[in-house]
Amino acid sequence: LFEPRTNLNNPLTLQIEDEQIDLDQLYEGGVDATVIITGDALNPLIGGQVNLQDGQVFLPEDETETEGETEATTTVNLPEQENDSQQSESNFIPRFEDLQIVLEDFRFQQQPLYNFLLDGTLTLNGIANNLEQVQADGTLEVTRADVDVLSTEFNLLRSYDNIIVFDPETTILNPYVDVQLQTQVAELSD
């Protein structure tokens, strides 16, 4: 239990077959997954494949009042990261080991500020409970995007190859985003 077994003929396997899930304020949508856990109880290695279809991830928002209007802003509160000495003292260190995340019609939004629709595959490696140490490799295609900036709506330029590229040499928090947006401006005459 507490010593890794490298030659497992029957690893711990979690299977979800084409289910709809609703994790309150986190994720809602389709899941089809086979997650394989090897290693030991204190240092599990998490691999396999997770398919997320027609799903939506929810981000926390802060609402502030400004003269009768409610303004929503995105705030991503990451868990406080442990320094190296704290992490070495931790007894439970789960790691991603070639975990495949497949996104199909995956919605990432906070209305009315933005709405993105993504497709693609990412491979995750690294310490699972520290986002700064998770490396992702893969490309996501942005198939739809609506962004509202100062009451002007920008939409995805569909003739461009709009992508988000994750490089394993950087953290998952720092992808390369290559998208082009467009808007229409009405001409005002004097």
XYZ file of C-alpha atoms in Angstrom:
190
model
C 0.000 0.000 0.000
C 2.779 2.458 0.857
C 5.364 1.149 -1.586
C 4.978 1.687 -5.327
C 4.305 -1.363 -7.404
C 5.612 -0.908 -10.906
C 4.339 -4.161 -12.399
C 0.603 -3.899 -11.810
C -1.525 -6.202 -13.886
C -4.691 -4.757 -12.384
C -4.268 -1.060 -11.416
C -7.016 0.936 -9.707
C -9.259 2.039 -12.573
C -12.120 4.509 -12.310
C -14.559 4.417 -15.202
C -17.373 6.844 -16.069
C -19.290 5.942 -19.224
C -21.098 8.772 -21.030
C -22.634 10.448 -17.991
C -23.952 13.945 -17.412
C -22.595 15.456 -14.219
C -23.325 18.665 -12.353
C -20.656 19.678 -9.849
C -22.176 22.773 -8.262
C -20.269 25.932 -9.249
C -17.458 23.899 -10.864
C -18.435 21.844 -13.937
C -21.603 20.829 -15.726
C -21.682 18.610 -18.791
C -20.840 15.266 -20.297
C -18.046 13.018 -19.029
C -16.626 9.802 -20.424
C -13.484 8.766 -18.551
C -11.085 5.993 -17.740
C -8.696 7.138 -14.994
C -5.885 4.771 -14.033
C -4.177 5.203 -10.668
C -0.831 3.536 -9.992
C 1.996 4.306 -7.579
C 1.288 4.068 -3.870
C -1.202 5.546 -1.391
C 0.926 8.612 -0.602
C 2.295 9.181 -4.113
C -0.422 8.153 -6.563
C 0.205 8.501 -10.293
C -2.944 9.578 -12.145
C -3.204 8.694 -15.832
C -5.781 7.633 -18.374
C -8.201 9.733 -20.399
C -11.019 12.106 -19.467
C -13.403 13.289 -22.213
C -15.476 16.370 -21.418
C -18.286 16.982 -23.951
C -20.751 19.842 -24.217
C -19.568 21.004 -20.816
C -19.093 24.260 -19.040
C -16.634 25.230 -16.338
C -17.690 27.884 -13.834
C -15.363 30.563 -12.550
C -16.033 32.445 -9.314
C -17.064 36.040 -9.728
C -16.917 39.069 -7.503
C -19.794 41.491 -7.803
C -19.351 45.148 -6.951
C -21.994 47.839 -6.916
C -21.317 51.090 -8.799
C -24.168 53.629 -8.724
C -26.988 51.153 -9.188
C -25.122 48.920 -11.641
C -23.690 45.540 -10.812
C -20.257 44.860 -12.267
C -18.995 41.284 -12.520
C -15.290 40.538 -12.581
C -13.456 37.266 -12.838
C -11.363 36.285 -9.867
C -9.482 33.036 -9.951
C -8.411 32.201 -6.413
C -5.650 29.651 -6.588
C -4.891 27.656 -3.476
C -1.915 28.990 -1.612
C 1.127 27.324 -3.098
C 3.498 25.517 -0.805
C 7.191 26.302 -0.960
C 9.689 23.483 -1.541
C 10.307 22.805 2.165
C 6.572 22.659 2.950
C 5.937 20.381 -0.030
C 8.683 17.967 0.976
C 7.033 17.699 4.414
C 3.658 16.819 2.856
C 2.866 13.124 2.983
C 0.351 13.066 0.094
C 1.713 14.076 -3.311
C -0.524 13.032 -6.229
C 1.023 13.382 -9.695
C -0.444 13.489 -13.172
C 1.307 11.027 -15.462
C 0.246 11.451 -19.099
C -3.383 12.179 -18.176
C -5.244 12.953 -21.416
C -7.970 15.621 -21.228
C -10.144 15.732 -24.362
C -12.460 18.738 -24.759
C -15.387 18.704 -27.192
C -17.640 21.781 -27.399
C -16.254 22.853 -24.029
C -17.567 26.219 -22.808
C -15.439 28.575 -20.741
C -17.477 31.648 -19.884
C -18.441 34.380 -17.503
C -21.445 36.274 -18.806
C -21.581 39.050 -19.869
C -17.781 39.454 -20.090
C -16.704 36.523 -22.258
C -17.750 33.205 -23.757
C -15.295 30.750 -25.397
C -16.007 27.383 -27.021
C -13.014 25.007 -27.175
C -12.065 21.682 -28.777
C -8.800 19.775 -28.408
C -6.612 17.500 -26.311
C -4.187 18.233 -23.483
C -1.731 15.867 -21.816
C -1.083 16.684 -18.150
C 2.016 15.834 -16.116
C 3.319 17.092 -12.795
C 2.242 17.548 -9.198
C -1.565 17.619 -9.215
C -2.101 19.751 -6.105
C 0.159 22.596 -7.291
C -0.976 24.287 -10.527
C 2.387 26.004 -10.919
C 3.994 22.572 -11.293
C 1.476 21.081 -13.728
C 2.714 20.954 -17.307
C 0.269 20.664 -20.170
C 1.068 19.695 -23.739
C -1.414 20.182 -26.547
C -3.447 22.596 -28.605
C -7.005 23.760 -28.136
C -8.962 25.176 -31.040
C -11.129 28.172 -30.185
C -14.282 27.570 -32.251
C -16.290 30.458 -30.847
C -15.499 33.542 -28.805
C -17.529 36.526 -27.671
C -15.805 39.173 -25.571
C -17.419 42.343 -24.221
C -15.007 45.243 -23.692
C -16.386 48.630 -22.656
C -19.846 47.825 -24.073
C -18.367 46.707 -27.398
C -18.801 43.075 -28.371
C -15.921 41.345 -30.155
C -16.438 38.042 -31.987
C -14.022 35.408 -33.226
C -12.619 35.932 -36.714
C -13.527 32.490 -38.086
C -11.238 32.670 -41.138
C -8.199 32.634 -38.790
C -6.730 29.529 -37.103
C -7.613 30.540 -33.505
C -5.696 28.377 -31.042
C -4.402 28.102 -27.500
C -1.100 26.203 -27.287
C 0.151 24.585 -24.083
C 3.891 23.902 -23.909
C 5.244 21.419 -21.333
C 8.242 23.717 -20.786
C 5.917 26.236 -19.077
C 3.142 25.846 -16.524
C -0.491 25.215 -17.377
C -1.161 28.792 -16.229
C 0.849 30.294 -19.103
C -0.426 29.065 -22.491
C 0.247 30.806 -25.803
C -3.042 32.348 -26.975
C -3.316 33.144 -30.703
C -6.816 34.419 -31.506
C -8.167 37.208 -33.647
C -11.375 38.998 -32.744
C -13.436 41.456 -34.760
C -16.226 43.914 -34.116
C -18.570 46.108 -36.108
C -18.600 49.842 -35.583
C -21.502 51.978 -36.697
C -20.559 55.181 -38.497
C -22.008 58.228 -36.835
C -22.642 61.319 -38.954
C -22.536 64.858 -37.555
